[in-house]
Coordinates of C-alpha atoms and ligand atoms in Angstrom, one line a residue:
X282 CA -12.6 21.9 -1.5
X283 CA -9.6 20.1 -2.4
X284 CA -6.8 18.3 -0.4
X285 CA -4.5 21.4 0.4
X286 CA -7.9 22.8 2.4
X287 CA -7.9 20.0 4.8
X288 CA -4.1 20.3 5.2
X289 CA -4.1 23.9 6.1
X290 CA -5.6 22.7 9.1
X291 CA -2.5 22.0 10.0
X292 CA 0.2 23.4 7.7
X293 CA -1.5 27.0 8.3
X294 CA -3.3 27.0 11.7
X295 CA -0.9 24.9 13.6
X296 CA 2.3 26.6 12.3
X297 CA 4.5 27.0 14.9
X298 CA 3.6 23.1 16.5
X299 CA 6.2 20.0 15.8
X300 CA 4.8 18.1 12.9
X301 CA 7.5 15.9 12.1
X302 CA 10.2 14.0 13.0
X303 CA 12.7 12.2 10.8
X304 CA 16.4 10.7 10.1
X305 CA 19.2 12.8 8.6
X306 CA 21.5 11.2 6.6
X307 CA 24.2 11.7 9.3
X308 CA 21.7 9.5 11.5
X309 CA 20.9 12.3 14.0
X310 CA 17.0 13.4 14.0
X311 CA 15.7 16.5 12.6
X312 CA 12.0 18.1 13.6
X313 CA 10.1 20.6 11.6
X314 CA 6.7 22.2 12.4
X315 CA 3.9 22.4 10.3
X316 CA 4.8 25.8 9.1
X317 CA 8.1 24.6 8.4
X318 CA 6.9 22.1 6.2
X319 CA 3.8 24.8 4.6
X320 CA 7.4 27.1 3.6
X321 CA 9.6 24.1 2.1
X322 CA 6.4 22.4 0.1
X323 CA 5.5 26.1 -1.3
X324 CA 9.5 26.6 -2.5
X325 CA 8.9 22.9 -4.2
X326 CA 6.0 23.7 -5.8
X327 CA 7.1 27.1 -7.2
X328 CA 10.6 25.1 -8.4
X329 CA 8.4 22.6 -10.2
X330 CA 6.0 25.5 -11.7
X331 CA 9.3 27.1 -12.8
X332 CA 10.3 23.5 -14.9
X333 CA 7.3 23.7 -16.5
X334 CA 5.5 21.5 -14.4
X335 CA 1.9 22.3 -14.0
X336 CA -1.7 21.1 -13.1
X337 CA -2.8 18.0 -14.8
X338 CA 0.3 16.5 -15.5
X339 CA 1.9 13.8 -13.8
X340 CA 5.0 13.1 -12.1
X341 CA 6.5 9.4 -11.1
X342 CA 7.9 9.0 -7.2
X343 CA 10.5 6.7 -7.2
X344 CA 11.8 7.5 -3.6
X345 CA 11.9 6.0 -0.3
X346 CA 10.3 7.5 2.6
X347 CA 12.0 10.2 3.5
X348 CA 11.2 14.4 4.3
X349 CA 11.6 14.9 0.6
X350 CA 8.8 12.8 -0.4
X351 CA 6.2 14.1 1.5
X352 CA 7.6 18.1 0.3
X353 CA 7.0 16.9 -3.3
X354 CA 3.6 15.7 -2.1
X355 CA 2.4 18.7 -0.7
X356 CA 3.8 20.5 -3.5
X357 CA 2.0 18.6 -6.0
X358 CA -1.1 19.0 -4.3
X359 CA -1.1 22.5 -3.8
X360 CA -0.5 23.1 -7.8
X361 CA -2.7 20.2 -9.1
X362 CA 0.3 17.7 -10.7
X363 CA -0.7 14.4 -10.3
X364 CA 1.5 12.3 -8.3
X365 CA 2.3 9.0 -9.4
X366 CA 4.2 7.0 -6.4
X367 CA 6.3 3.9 -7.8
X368 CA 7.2 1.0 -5.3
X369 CA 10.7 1.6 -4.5
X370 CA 11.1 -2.9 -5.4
X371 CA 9.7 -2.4 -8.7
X372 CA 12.5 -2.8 -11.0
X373 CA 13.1 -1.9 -14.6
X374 CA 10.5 -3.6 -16.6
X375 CA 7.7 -2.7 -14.0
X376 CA 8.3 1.1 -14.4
X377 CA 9.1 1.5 -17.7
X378 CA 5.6 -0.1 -18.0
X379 CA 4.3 2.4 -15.3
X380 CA 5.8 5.3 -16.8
X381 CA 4.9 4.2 -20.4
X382 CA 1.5 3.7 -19.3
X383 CA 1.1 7.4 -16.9
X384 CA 3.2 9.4 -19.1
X385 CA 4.3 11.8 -16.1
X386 CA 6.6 14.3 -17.0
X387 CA 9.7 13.2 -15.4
X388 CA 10.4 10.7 -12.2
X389 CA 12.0 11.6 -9.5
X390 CA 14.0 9.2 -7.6
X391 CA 17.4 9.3 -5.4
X392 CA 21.1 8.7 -6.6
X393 CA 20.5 4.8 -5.6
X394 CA 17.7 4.6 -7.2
X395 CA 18.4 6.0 -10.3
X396 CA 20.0 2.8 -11.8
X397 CA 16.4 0.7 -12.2
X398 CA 15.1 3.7 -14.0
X399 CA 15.2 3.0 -17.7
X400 CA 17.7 5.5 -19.5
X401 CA 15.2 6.8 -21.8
X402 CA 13.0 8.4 -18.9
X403 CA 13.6 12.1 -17.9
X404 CA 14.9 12.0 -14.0
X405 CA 14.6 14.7 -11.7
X406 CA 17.4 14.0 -8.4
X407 CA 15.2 14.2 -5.4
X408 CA 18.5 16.3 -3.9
X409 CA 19.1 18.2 -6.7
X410 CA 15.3 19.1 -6.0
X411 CA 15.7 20.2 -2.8
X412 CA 18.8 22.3 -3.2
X413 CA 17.3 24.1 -5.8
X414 CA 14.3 24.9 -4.2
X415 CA 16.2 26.9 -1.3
X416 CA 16.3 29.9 -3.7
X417 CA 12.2 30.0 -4.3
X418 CA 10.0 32.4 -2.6
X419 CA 8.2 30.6 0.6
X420 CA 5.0 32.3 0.5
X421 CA 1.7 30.2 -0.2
X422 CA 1.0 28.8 -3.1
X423 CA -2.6 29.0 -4.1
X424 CA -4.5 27.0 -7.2
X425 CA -8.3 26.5 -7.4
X426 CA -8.7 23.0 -7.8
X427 CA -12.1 21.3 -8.1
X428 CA -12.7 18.0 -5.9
X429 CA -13.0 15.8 -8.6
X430 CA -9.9 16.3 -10.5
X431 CA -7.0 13.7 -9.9
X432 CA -4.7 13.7 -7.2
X433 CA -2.6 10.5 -7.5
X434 CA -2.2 7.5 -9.6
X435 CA -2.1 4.4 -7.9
X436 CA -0.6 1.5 -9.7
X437 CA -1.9 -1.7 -8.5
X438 CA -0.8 -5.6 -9.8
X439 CA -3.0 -6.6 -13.0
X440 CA -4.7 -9.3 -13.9
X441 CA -2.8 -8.9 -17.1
X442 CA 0.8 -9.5 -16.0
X443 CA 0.6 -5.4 -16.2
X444 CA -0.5 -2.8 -13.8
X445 CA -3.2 -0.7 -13.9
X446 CA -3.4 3.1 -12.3
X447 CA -6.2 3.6 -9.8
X448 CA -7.0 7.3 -10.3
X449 CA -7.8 9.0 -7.3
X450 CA -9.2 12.0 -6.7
X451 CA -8.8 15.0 -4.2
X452 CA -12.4 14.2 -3.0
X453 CA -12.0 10.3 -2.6
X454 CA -8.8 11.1 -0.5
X455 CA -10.7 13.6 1.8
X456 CA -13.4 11.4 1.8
X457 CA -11.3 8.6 3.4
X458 CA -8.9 11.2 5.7
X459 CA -12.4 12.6 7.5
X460 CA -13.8 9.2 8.1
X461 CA -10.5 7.8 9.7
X462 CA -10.5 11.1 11.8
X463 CA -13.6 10.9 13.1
X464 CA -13.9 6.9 13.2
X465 CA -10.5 6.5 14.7
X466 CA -10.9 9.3 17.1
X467 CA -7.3 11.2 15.4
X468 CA -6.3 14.2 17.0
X469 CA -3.7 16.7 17.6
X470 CA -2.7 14.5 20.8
X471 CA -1.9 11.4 18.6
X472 CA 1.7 10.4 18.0
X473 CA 2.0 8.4 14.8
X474 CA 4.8 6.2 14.1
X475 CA 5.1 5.7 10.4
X476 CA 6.9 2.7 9.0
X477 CA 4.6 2.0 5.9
X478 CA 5.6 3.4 2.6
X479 CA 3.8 5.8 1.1
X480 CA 4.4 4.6 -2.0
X481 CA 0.8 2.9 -1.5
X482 CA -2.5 4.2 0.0
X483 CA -2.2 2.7 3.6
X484 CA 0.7 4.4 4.1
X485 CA 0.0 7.4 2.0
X486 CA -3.8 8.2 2.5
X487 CA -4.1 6.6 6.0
X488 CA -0.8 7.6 7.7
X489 CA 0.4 11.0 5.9
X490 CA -3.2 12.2 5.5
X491 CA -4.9 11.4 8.9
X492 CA -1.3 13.0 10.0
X493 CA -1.9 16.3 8.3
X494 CA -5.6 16.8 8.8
X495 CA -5.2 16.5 12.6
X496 CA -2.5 18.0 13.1
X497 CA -0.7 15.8 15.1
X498 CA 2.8 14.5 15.3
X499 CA 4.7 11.9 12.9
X500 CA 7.9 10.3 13.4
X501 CA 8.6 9.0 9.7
X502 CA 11.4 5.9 9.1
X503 CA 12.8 4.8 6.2
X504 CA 11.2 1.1 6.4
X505 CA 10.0 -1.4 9.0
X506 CA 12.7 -3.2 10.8
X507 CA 11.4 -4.9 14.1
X508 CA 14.3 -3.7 16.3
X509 CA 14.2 -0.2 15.2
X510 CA 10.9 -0.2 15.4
X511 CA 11.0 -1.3 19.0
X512 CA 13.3 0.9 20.0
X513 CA 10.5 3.8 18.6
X514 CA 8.6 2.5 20.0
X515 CA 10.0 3.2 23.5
X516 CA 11.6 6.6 22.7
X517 CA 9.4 8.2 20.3
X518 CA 6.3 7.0 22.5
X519 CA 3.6 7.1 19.7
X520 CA 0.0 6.6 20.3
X521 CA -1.3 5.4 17.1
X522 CA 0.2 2.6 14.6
X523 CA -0.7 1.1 11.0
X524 CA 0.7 -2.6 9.9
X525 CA 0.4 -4.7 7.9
X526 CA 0.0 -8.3 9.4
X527 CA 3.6 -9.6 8.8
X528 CA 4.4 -6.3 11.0
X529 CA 2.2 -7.8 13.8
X530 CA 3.5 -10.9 13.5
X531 CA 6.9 -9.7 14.0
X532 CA 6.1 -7.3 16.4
X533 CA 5.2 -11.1 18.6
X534 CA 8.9 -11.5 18.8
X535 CA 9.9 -8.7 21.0
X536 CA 10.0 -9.5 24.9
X537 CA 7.1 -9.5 27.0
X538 CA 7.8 -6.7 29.4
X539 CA 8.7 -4.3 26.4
X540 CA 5.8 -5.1 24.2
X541 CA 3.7 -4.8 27.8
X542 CA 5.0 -0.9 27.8
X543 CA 4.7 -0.5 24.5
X544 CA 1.1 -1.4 24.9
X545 CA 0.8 1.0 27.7
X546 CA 1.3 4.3 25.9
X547 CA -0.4 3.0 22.7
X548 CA -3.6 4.1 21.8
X549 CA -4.7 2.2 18.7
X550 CA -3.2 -0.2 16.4
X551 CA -4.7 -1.0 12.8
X552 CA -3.9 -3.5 10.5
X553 CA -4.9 -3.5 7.0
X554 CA -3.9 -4.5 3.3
X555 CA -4.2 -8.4 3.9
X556 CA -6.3 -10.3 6.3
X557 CA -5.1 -10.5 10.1
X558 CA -4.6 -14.3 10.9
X559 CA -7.2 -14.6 13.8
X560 CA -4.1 -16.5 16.3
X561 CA -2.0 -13.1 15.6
X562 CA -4.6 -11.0 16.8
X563 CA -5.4 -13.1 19.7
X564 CA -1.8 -13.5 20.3
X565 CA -1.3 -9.8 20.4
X566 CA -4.0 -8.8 22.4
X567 CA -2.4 -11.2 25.6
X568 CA 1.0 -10.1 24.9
X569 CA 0.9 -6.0 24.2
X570 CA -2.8 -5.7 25.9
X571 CA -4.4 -4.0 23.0
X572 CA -6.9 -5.4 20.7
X573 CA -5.8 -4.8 17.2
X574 CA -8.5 -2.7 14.9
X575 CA -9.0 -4.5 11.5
X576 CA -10.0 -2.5 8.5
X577 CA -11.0 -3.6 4.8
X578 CA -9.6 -1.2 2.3
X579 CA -7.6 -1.3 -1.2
X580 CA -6.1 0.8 -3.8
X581 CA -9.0 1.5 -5.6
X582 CA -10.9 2.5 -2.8
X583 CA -9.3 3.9 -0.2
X584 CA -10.5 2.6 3.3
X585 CA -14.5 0.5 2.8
X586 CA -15.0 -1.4 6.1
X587 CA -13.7 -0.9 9.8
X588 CA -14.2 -2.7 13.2
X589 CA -15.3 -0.2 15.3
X590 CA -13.2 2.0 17.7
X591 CA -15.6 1.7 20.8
X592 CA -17.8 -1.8 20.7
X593 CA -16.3 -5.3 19.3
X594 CA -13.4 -5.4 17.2
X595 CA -14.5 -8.6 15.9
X596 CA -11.5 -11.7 15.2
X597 CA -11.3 -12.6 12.0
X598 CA -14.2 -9.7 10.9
X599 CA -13.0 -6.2 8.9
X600 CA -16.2 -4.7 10.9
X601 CA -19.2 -2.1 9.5
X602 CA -18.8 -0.3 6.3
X603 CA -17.3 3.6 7.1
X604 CA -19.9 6.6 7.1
X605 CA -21.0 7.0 2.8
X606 CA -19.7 4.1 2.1
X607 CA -22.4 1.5 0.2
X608 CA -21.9 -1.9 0.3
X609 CA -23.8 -4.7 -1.1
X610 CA -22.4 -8.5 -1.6
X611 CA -23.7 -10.1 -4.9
X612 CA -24.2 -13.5 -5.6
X613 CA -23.0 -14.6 -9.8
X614 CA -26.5 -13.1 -11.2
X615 CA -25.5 -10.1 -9.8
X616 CA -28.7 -10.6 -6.8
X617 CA -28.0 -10.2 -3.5
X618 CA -27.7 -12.4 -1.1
X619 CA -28.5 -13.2 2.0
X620 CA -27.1 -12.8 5.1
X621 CA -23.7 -15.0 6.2
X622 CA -24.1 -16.5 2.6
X623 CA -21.1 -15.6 0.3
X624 CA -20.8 -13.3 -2.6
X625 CA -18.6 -11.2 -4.2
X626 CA -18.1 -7.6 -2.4
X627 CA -19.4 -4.5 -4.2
X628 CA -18.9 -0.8 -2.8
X629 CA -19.8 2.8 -3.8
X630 CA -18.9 5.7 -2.1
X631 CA -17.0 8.8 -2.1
X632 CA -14.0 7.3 -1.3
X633 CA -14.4 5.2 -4.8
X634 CA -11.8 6.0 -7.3
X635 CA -13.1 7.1 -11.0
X636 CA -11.5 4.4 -12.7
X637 CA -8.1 3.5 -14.3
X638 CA -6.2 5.2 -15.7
X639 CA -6.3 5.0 -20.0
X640 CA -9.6 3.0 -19.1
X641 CA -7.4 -0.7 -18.5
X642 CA -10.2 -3.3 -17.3
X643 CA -9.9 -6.6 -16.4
X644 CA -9.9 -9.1 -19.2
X645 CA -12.5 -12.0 -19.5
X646 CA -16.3 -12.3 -18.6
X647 CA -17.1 -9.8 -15.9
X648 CA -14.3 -7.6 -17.2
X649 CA -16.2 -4.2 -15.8
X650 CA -14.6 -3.1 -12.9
X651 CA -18.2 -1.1 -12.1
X652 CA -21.5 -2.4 -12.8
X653 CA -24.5 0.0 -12.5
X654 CA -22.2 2.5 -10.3
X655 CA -21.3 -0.3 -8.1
X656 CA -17.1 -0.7 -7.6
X657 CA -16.4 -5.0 -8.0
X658 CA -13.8 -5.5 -5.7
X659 CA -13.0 -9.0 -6.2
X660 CA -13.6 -10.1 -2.7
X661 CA -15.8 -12.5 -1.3
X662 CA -17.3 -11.9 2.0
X663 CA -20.2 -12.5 3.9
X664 CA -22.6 -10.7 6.1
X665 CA -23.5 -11.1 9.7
X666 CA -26.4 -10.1 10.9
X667 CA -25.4 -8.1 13.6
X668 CA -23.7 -5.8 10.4
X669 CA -20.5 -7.2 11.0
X670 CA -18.6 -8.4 7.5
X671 CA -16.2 -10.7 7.1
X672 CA -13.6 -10.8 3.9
X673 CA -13.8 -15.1 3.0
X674 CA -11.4 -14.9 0.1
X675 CA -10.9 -13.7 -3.3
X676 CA -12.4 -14.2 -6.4
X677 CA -9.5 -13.1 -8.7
X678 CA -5.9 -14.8 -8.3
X679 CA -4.4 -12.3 -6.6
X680 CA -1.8 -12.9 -4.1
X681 CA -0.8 -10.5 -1.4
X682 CA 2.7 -11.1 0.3
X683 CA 3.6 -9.3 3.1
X684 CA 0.6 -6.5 2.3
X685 CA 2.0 -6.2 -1.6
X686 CA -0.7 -7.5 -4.2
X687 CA 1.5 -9.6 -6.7
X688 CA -1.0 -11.3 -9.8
X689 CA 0.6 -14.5 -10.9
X690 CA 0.4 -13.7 -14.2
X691 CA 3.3 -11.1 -13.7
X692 CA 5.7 -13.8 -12.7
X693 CA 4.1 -16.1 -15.5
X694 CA 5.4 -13.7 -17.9
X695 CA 8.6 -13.5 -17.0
X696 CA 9.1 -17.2 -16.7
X697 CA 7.7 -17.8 -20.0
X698 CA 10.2 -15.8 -21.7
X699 CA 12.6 -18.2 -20.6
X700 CA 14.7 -20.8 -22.8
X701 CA 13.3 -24.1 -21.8
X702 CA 9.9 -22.8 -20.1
X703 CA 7.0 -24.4 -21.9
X704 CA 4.5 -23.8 -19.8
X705 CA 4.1 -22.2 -16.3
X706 CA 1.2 -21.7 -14.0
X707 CA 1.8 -19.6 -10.3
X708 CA 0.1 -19.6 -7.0
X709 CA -0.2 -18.4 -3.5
X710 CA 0.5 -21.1 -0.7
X711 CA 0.1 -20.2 2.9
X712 CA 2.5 -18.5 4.4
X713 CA 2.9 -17.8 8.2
X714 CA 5.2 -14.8 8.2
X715 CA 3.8 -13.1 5.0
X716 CA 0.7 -14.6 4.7
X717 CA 0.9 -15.6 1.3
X718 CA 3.9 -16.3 -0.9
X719 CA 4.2 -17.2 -4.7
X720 CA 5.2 -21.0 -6.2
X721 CA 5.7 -21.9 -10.1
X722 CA 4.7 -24.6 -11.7
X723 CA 6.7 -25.8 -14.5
X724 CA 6.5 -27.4 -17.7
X725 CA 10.0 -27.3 -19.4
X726 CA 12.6 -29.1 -21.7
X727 CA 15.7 -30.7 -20.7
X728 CA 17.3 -27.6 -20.0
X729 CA 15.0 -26.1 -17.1
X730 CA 17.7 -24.4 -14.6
X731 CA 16.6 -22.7 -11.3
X732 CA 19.6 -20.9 -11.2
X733 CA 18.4 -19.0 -13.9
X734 CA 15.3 -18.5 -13.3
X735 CA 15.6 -17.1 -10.4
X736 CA 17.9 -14.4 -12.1
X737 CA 15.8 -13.4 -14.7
X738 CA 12.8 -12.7 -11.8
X739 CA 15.4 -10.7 -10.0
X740 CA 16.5 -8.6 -12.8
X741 CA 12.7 -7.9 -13.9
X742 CA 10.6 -8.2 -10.6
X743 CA 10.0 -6.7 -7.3
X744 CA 11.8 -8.8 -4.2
X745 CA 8.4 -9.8 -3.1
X746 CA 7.5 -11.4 -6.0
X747 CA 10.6 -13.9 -6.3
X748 CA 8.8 -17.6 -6.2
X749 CA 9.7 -19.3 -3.2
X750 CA 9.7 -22.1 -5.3
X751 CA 10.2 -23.5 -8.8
X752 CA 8.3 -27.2 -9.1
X753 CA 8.6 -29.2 -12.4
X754 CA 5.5 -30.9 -13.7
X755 CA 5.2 -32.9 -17.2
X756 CA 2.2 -31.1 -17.7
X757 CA -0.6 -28.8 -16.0
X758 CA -4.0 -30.3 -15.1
X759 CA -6.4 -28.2 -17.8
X760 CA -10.4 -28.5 -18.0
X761 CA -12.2 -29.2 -20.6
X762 CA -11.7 -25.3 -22.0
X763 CA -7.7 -25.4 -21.3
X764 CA -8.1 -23.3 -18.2
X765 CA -5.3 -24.9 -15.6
X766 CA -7.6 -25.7 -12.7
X767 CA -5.0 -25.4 -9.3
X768 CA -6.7 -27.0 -7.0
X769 CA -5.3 -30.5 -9.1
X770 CA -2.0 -29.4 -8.9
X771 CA 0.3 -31.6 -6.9
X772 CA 1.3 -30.9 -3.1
X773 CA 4.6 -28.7 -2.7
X774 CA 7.3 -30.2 -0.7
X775 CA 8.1 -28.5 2.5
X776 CA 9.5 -25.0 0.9
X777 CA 12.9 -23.2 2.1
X778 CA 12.6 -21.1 5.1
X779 CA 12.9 -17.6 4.4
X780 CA 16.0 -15.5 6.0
X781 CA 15.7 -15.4 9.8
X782 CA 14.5 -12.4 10.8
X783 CA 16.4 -9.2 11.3
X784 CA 15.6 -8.4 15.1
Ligands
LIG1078 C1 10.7 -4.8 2.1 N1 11.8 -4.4 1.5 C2 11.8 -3.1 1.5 C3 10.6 -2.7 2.0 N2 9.9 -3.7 2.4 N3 12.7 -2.2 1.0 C4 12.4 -0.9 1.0 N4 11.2 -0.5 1.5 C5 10.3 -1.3 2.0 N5 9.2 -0.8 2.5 C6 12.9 -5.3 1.0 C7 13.9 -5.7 2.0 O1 14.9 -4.8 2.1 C8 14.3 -7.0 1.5 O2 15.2 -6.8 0.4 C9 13.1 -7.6 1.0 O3 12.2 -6.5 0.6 C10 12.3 -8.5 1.9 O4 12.4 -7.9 3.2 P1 11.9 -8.5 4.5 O5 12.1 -7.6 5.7 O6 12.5 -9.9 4.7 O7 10.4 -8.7 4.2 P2 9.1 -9.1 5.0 O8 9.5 -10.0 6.2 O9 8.2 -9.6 4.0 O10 8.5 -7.7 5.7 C11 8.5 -6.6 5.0 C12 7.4 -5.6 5.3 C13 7.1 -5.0 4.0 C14 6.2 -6.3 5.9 C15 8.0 -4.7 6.3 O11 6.6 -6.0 3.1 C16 6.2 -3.9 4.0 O12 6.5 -2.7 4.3 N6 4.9 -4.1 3.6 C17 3.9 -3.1 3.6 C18 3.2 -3.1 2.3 C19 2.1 -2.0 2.2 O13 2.3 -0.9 2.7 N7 1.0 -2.4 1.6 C20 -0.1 -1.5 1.4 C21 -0.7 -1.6 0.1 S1 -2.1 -0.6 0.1 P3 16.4 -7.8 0.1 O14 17.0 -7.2 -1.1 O15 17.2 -7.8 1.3 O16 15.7 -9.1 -0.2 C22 -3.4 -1.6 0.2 C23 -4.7 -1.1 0.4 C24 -5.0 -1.2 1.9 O17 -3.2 -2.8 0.1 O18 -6.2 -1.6 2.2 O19 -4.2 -0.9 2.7

């Protein structure tokens, strides 16, 4: 089977029910149905077969969420191009390394986005799209495609200061769209608000899949914005929510009597993509009345390890690994370990991707990402032994800010180019709002100058990577084998506060 399969579910025998609902550029609210959406994704796919564009090649996303996306999407899937979603914050240098590195055929992005693409990379207009594809034929489009062949591209922070491409496969993303179904208890009487983008797999693979394969309804918006979002909330009247935590936590601020209805039609929020602070799930669960699910999942795997939908949804726990999903936690021999002792988090499954794309591993000792068929995912956890497992940090140096991975070495590079940047080393420091937020260290001469540094990460990085901070140090505390140990770095002054927030 292949993903269009489990989509006709929907897109074929629930044609005539509303699917979707999203914002016109006039602001007023448009609704298709399922077959609707089955006739504008077959007059897409047929306008990109008639550009050449054909099965195994790929094609960048550099678009917002909007209805456009998810045509291309289905369009892509129904004639085996590989879609390869960029984050709509990555700027210049981070997609002409994703595009240099995928090779898709074009990128197709929106008139606003078109000035971070670099010149030299063919660009498709999203609306220019769209228009043309009014003059194709709307009749299904058919191609036999096998389970294992690609379906996206996922492009996740590397260890390198580059990304690599998590390539995933029709059958990992069916994989992980029946187990959500069934462990989530989806179906055609859900009402799914979706303000993740689906630039990544939450909002991708979780929302838009579980959408499609059950046939129930979406109400797509551009971004998360806690007012908007609370005013969805009480007119679009959905049943079933993804966030990230800094959604949660700013879903705390809205009154108590309107987060008490809100709770009252809702039937089951998740959070995922960084770990729920235990007070924001407890603080949730007495405000709204609804305890929040937590699941473990990432790029590379799709969803691992839920808390369950009937039974304890554990504080502070990510729950029991999801039907086919292996897990074992090894200790630095590569043993395992006992129970509630810590090691680092290995999975298999069918939801586990093939690999990366090109072959990129990570650099250094333990540079396999698989090791005897086992994923590595970086994570330490622990095991209780009732079954429930519990994430207890990471073994890599990855931050995650607001539920985007950032590696410090990104922002290292950068900063190194720098006039007067000798030596820089980055980390994560708490963060109540985002969870996690980058700082810089900084050796430099004389003529070290925020100002600019600043500058230069905006013109090269993603918003959610600018360091919150710039600290100058005459030197960085090294071991004996040069390798700057953090933990000696000095304290941070109290940081700036971040914008108030946009309610
Ligand atoms: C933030 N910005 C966005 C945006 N999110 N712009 C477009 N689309 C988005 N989705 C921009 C804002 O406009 C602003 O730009 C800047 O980023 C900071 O915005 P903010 O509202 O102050 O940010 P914040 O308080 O941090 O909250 C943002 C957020 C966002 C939580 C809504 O970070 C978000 O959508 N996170 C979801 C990430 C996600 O889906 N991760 C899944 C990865 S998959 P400016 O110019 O005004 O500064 C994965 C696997 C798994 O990890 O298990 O799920």
């Amino acid at each position: 089977m292949q993903l269009a399969d489990i989509f006709d579910l929907s897109l074929v025998s629930r044609a005539s029910f509303d699917a979707l609902e999203y914002d016109r550029a006039d602001g007023s609210v448009a609704t298709l149905t399922f077959g609707e959406l089955e006739s504008r994704s077959n007059r897409v796919a047929r306008l990109l077969a008639t550009r050449g564009i054909a099965r195994g090649d790929r094609l960048g996303f550099f678009l917002p969420n909007r209805v456009e996306f998810l045509d291309l999407f289905l369009a892509c899937v129904k004639i085996g191009v590989i879609v390869v979603p960029i984050n709509v914050l990555y700027r210049e240098r981070e997609i002409d390394h994703i595009v240099a590195d995928s090779e898709p055929v074009a990128v197709v992005t929106t008139r606003e986005l078109r000035p971070f693409v670099p010149a030299a990379i063919p660009v498709l207009d999203v609306d220019e799209l769209a228009s043309a594809a009014l003059d194709q034929d709307s009749g299904r489009v058919r191609t036999a495609i096998d389970g294992d062949e690609p379906a996206a591209i996922i492009y996740t922070s590397g260890t390198t200061g580059r990304s690599k491409g998590a390539v995933l496969t029709h059958n990992n993303f069916m994989a992980n769209t029946v187990n959500l179904l069934m462990c989530w208890r989806i179906t055609t009487e859900d009402r799914y608000l979706a303000v993740l983008p689906l630039f990544h797999v939450h909002g991708l693979g979780n929302g838009v899949h579980t959408w499609l394969a059950s046939g129930c309804r979406m109400r797509l918006v551009e971004r998360f914005e806690a007012s908007r979002a609370a005013a969805l909330f009480e007119s679009f009247r959905p049943t079933l929510f993804f966030g990230v935590p800094t959604i949660y936590f700013r879903l705390l601020d809205l009154p108590d009597d309107q987060a008490r209805r809100i709770g009252e039609q809702m039937r089951l929020f998740v959070s995922g993509s960084a770990p729920l602070p235990v007070t924001v799930f407890e603080a949730f669960r007495e405000k709204f009345g609804h305890t929040i699910l937590e699941r473990y999942g990432m790029s590379e795997t799709l969803m691992n390890i839920s808390n369950p939908y009937d039974g304890e949804r554990r504080p502070g726990s990510v729950g029991f690994p999801l039907p086919g999903v292996s897990v074992v936690i090894l200790n630095e021999d590569g043993e395992e370990v006992d129970d509630d002792e810590v090691g680092e988090l290995s999975v298999r499954g069918p939801n586990v991707f093939r690999g990366y794309w090109r072959g990129h591993d990570l650099p250094g000792p333990n540079a396999e990402p698989f090791v005897d068929g086992w994923f590595r995912t970086g994570d330490l956890a622990k095991r209780a032994s009732d079954g429930y497992y519990t994430l207890c940090g990471r073994r890599t140096d990855l931050i995650i800010s607001g539920g985007f991975n950032i590696y410090p070495r990104e922002i290292e590079e950068v900063l190194l180019e720098q006039t007067g940047v000798r030596e820089v080393v980055v980390c994560g420091v708490p963060d109540e709002r985002r969870g996690e937020v980058p700082v810089a260290y900084i050796v430099a001469d004389v003529s070290f100058n925020e100002a600019a540094l600043l500058d230069a990460c905006r013109r090269s990085l993603a918003s959610f990577k600018m360091p919150r901070a710039f600290l100058r140090v005459e030197a960085l505390p090294r071991n004996a084998l040069g390798k700057v140990q953090k933990h000696l770095l000095p304290p941070l002054p109290p940081l700036p506060p971040l914008p108030p927030l946009k309610m």
